[in-house]
mmCIF file of C-alpha atoms in Angstrom:
data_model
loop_
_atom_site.group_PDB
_atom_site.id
_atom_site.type_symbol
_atom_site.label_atom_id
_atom_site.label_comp_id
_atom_site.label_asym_id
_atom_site.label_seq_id
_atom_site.Cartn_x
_atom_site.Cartn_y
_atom_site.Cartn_z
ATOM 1 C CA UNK A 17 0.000 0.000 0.000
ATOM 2 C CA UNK A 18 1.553 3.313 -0.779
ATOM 3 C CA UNK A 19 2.290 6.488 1.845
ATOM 4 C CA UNK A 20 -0.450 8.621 1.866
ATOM 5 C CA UNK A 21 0.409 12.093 -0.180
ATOM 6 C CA UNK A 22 1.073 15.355 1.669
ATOM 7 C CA UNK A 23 -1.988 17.756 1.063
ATOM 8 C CA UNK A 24 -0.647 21.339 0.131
ATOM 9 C CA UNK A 25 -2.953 24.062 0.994
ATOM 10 C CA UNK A 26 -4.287 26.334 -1.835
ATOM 11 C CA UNK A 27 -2.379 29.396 -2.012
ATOM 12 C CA UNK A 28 -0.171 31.166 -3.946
ATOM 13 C CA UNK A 29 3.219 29.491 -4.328
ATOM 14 C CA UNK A 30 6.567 31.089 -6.815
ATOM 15 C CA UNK A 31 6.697 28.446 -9.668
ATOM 16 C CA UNK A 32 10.394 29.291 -10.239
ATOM 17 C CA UNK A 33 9.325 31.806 -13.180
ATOM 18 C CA UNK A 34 9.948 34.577 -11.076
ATOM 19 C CA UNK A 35 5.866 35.171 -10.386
ATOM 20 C CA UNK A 36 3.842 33.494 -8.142
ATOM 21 C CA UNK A 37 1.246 31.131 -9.217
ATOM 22 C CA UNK A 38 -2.081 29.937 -7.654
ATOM 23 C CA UNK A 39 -2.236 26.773 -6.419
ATOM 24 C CA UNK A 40 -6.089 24.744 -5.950
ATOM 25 C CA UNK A 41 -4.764 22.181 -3.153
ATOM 26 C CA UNK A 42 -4.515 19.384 -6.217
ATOM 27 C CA UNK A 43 -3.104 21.164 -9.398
ATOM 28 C CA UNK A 44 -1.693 24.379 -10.298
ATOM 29 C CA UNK A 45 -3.845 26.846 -12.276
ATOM 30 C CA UNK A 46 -3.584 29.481 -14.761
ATOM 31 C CA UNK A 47 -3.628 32.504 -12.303
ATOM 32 C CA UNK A 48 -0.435 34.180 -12.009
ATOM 33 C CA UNK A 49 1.066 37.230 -10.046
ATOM 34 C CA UNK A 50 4.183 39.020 -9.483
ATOM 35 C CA UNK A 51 6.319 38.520 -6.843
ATOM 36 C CA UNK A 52 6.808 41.316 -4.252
ATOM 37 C CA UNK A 53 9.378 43.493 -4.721
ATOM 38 C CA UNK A 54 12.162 43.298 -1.642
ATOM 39 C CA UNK A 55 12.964 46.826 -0.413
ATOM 40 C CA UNK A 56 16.392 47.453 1.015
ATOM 41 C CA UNK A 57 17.740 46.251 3.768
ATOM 42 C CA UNK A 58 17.076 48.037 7.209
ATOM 43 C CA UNK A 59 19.747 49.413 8.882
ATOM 44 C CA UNK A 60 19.223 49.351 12.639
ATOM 45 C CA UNK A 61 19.387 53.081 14.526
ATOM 46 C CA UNK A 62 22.740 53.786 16.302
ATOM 47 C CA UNK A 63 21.591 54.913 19.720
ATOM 48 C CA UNK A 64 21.818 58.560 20.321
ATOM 49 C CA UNK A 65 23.778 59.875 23.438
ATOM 50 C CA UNK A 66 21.728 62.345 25.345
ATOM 51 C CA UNK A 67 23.218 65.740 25.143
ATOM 52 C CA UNK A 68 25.767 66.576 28.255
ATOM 53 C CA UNK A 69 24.536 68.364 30.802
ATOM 54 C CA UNK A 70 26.317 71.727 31.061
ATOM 55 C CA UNK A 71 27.410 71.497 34.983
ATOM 56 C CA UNK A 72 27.496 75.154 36.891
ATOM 57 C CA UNK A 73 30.300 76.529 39.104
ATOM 58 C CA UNK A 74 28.049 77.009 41.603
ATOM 59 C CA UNK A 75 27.244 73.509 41.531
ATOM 60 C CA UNK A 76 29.960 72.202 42.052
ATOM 61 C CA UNK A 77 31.181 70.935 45.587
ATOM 62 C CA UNK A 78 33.426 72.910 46.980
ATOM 63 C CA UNK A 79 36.364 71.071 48.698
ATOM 64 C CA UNK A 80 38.495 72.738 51.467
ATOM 65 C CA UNK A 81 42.340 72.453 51.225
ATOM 66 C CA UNK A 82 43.445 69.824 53.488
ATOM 67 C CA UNK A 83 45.397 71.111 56.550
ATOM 68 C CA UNK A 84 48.329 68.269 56.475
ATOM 69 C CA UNK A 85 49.625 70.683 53.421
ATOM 70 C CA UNK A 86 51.511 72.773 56.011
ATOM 71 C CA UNK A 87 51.072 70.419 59.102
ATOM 72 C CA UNK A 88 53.410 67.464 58.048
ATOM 73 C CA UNK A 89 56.404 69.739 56.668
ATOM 74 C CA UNK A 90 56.183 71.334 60.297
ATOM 75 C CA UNK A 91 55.914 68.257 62.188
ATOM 76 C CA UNK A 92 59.222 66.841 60.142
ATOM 77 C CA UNK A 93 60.845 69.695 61.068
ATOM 78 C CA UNK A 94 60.233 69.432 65.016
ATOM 79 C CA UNK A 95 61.174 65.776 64.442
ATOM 80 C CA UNK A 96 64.837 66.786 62.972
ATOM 81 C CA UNK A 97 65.063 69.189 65.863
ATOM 82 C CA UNK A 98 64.495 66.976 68.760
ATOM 83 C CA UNK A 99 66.424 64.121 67.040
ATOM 84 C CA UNK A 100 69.876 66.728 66.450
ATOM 85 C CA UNK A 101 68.970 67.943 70.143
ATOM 86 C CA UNK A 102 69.298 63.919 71.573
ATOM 87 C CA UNK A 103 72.254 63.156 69.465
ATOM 88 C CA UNK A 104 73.549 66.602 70.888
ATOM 89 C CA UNK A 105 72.366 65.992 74.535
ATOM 90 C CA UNK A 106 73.460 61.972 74.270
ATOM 91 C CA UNK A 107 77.207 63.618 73.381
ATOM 92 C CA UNK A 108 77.531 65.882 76.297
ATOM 93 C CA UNK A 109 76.499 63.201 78.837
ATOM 94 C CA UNK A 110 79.533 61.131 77.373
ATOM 95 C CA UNK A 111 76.803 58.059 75.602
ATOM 96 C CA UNK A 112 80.070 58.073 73.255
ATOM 97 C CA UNK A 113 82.861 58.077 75.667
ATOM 98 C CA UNK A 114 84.524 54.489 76.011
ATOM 99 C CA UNK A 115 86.362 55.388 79.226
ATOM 100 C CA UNK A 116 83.747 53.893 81.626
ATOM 101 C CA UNK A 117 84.262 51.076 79.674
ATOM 102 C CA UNK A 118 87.832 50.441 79.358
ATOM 103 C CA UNK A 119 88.657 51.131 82.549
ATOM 104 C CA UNK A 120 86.358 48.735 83.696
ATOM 105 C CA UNK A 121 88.249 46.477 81.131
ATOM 106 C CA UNK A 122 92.018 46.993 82.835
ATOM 107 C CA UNK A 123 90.010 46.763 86.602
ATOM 108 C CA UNK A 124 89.103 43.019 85.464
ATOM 109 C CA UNK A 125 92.665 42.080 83.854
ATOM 110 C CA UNK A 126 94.364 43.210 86.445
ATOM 111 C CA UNK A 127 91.780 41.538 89.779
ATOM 112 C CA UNK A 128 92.052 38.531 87.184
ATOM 113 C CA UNK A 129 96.007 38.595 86.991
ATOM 114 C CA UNK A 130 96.690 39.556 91.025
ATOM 115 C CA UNK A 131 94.117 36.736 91.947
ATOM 116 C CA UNK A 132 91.701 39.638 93.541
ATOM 117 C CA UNK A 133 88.429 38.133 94.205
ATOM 118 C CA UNK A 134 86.550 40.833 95.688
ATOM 119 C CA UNK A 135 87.779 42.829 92.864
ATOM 120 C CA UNK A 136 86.938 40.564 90.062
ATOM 121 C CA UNK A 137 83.288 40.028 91.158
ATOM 122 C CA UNK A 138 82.685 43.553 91.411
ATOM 123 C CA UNK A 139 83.213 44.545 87.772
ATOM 124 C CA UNK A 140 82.021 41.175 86.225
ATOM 125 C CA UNK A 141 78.667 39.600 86.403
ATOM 126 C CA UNK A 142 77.953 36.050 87.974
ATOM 127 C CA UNK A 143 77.358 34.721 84.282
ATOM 128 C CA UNK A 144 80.513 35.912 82.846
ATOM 129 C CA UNK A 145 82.484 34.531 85.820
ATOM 130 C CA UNK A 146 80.927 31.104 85.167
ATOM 131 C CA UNK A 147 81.580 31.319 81.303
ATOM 132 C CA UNK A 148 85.295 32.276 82.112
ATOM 133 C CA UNK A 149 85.809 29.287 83.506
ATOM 134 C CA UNK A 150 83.643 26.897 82.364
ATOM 135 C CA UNK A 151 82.021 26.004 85.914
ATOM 136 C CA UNK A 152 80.292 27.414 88.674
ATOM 137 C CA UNK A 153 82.974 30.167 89.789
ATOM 138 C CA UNK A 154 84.361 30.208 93.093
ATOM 139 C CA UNK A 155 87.304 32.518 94.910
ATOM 140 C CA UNK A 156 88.670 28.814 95.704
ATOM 141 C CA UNK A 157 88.368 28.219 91.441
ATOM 142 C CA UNK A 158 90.502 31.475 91.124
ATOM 143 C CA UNK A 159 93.278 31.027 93.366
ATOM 144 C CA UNK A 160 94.036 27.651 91.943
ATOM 145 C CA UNK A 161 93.972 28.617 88.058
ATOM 146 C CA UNK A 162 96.865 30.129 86.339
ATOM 147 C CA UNK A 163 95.770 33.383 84.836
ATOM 148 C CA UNK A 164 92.932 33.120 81.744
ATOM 149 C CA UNK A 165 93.564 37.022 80.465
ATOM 150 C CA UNK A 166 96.787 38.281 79.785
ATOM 151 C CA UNK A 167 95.460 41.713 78.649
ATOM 152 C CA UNK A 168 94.466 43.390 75.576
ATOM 153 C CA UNK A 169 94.303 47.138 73.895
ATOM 154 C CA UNK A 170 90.594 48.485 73.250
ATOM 155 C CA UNK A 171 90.108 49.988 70.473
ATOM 156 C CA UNK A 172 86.908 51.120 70.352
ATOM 157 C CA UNK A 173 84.067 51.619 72.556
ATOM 158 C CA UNK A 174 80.623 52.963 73.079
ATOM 159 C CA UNK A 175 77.300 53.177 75.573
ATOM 160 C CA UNK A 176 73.950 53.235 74.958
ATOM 161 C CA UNK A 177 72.020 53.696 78.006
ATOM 162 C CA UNK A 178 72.658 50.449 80.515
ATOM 163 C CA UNK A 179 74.726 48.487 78.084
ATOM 164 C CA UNK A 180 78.029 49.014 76.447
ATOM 165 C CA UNK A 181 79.969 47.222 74.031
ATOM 166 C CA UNK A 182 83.881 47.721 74.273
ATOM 167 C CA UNK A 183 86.354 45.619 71.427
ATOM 168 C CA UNK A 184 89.723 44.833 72.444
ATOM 169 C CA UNK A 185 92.425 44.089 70.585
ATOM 170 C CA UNK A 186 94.177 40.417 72.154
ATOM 171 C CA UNK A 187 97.123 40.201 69.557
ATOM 172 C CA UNK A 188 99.969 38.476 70.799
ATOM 173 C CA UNK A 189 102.663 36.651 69.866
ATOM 174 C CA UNK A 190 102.557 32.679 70.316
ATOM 175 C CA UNK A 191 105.268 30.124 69.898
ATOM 176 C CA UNK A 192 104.121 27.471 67.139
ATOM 177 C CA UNK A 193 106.996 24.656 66.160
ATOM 178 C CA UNK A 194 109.896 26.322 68.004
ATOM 179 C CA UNK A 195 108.654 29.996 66.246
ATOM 180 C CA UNK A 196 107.102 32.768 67.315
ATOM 181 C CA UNK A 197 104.236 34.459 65.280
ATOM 182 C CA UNK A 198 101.800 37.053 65.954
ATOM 183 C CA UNK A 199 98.477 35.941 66.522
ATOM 184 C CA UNK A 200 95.464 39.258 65.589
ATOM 185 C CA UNK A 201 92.521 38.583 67.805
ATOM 186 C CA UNK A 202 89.658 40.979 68.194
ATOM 187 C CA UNK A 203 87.319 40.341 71.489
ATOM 188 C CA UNK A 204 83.715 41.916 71.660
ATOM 189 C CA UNK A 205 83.154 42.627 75.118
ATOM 190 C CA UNK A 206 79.453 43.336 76.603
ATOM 191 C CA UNK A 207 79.108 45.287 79.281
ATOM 192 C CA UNK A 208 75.762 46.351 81.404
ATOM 193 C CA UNK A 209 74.924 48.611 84.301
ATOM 194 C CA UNK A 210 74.673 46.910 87.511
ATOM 195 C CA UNK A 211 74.865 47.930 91.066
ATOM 196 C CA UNK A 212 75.516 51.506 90.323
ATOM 197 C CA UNK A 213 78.792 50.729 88.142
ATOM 198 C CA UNK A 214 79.874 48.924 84.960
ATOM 199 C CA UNK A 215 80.220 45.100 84.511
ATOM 200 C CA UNK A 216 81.531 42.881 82.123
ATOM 201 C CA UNK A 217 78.718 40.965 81.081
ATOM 202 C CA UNK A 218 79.685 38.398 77.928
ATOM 203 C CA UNK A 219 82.550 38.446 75.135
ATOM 204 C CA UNK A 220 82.417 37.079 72.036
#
């Protein structure tokens, strides 16, 4: 049995002849018209910008010139000042002079070299004592070990408030396979404010 046909509607149809031709729903008649005619193509429409708004001086918001303009020049200023004035003040109350320091230095060589105890703990701290030694130290430790320092030159020295630092120069001369050479050492001595003095407090 064959497929059914598909049933086109009556109407007008383009036969390919460049007209359009009627068509009954089973055969095409002699009726004929012309196609319409295509008219350009449409160009869509470019949105248009609303026209600016013309803004007013008086509109506008006024803003007030910030004050930190000519605050922050004049607190760096004041800031120099009092820094030049410490550095100044720091000076005169000898924060750079080494002489505390060194003489503190020569008290411990020499309590060290005479075997001075009371002398020795009184410009050294317990710790340093102890790391002198390597043990807990004792007047008894003292008077039994040959001297440790034999004395050095400081070279340079300075405080800052209740500590001080103070490098000595420990160059000596050492005998090494029946010769004698010079041996450049530079110590880093700490020292802190104790008691109402100076003490040496670790060297490195």
């Amino acid at each position: 049995m064959d497929a059914p046909r598909p049933i086109t509607p009556p109407g007008w149809y383009d036969d390919g002849h460049g007209q359009l031709r009627w068509y009954d729903g089973s055969q095409w008649t002699q009726h004929t018209a012309p196609l319409p005619q295509a008219g350009p193509p449409r160009v869509p429409q470019q949105p248009v910008a609303p026209p600016r708004q013309q803004v007013r001086r008086e509109d506008l918001v006024q803003v007030k010139r910030s004050k930190l303009v000519w605050i922050l020049p004049i607190v760096f200023v004041i800031a120099a000042l009092v820094g030049a004035l410490s550095a100044v003040a720091a000076w005169n109350a000898g924060g750079f002079d080494a002489d505390p320091l060194e003489r503190t230095y020569a008290d411990f060589v020499r309590a060290e070299q005479t075997r001075d105890c009371a002398a020795l703990e009184e410009v050294t701290t317990r710790s340093f004592r102890d790391d002198l030694y390597d043990e807990p130290f004792t007047c008894a430790l003292l008077a039994s070990r040959p001297p440790v320092m034999q004395g050095g030159d400081p070279v340079w020295g300075m405080r800052l408030g209740p500590v001080g630092i103070l490098l000595v120069d420990d160059s000596g001369w050492v005998g090494l396979d029946g010769e004698r050479q010079r041996v450049s050492s530079v110590e880093t001595y700490t020292l802190i404010r104790q008691d109402g003095r100076w003490k040496l407090d670790a060297s490195d």
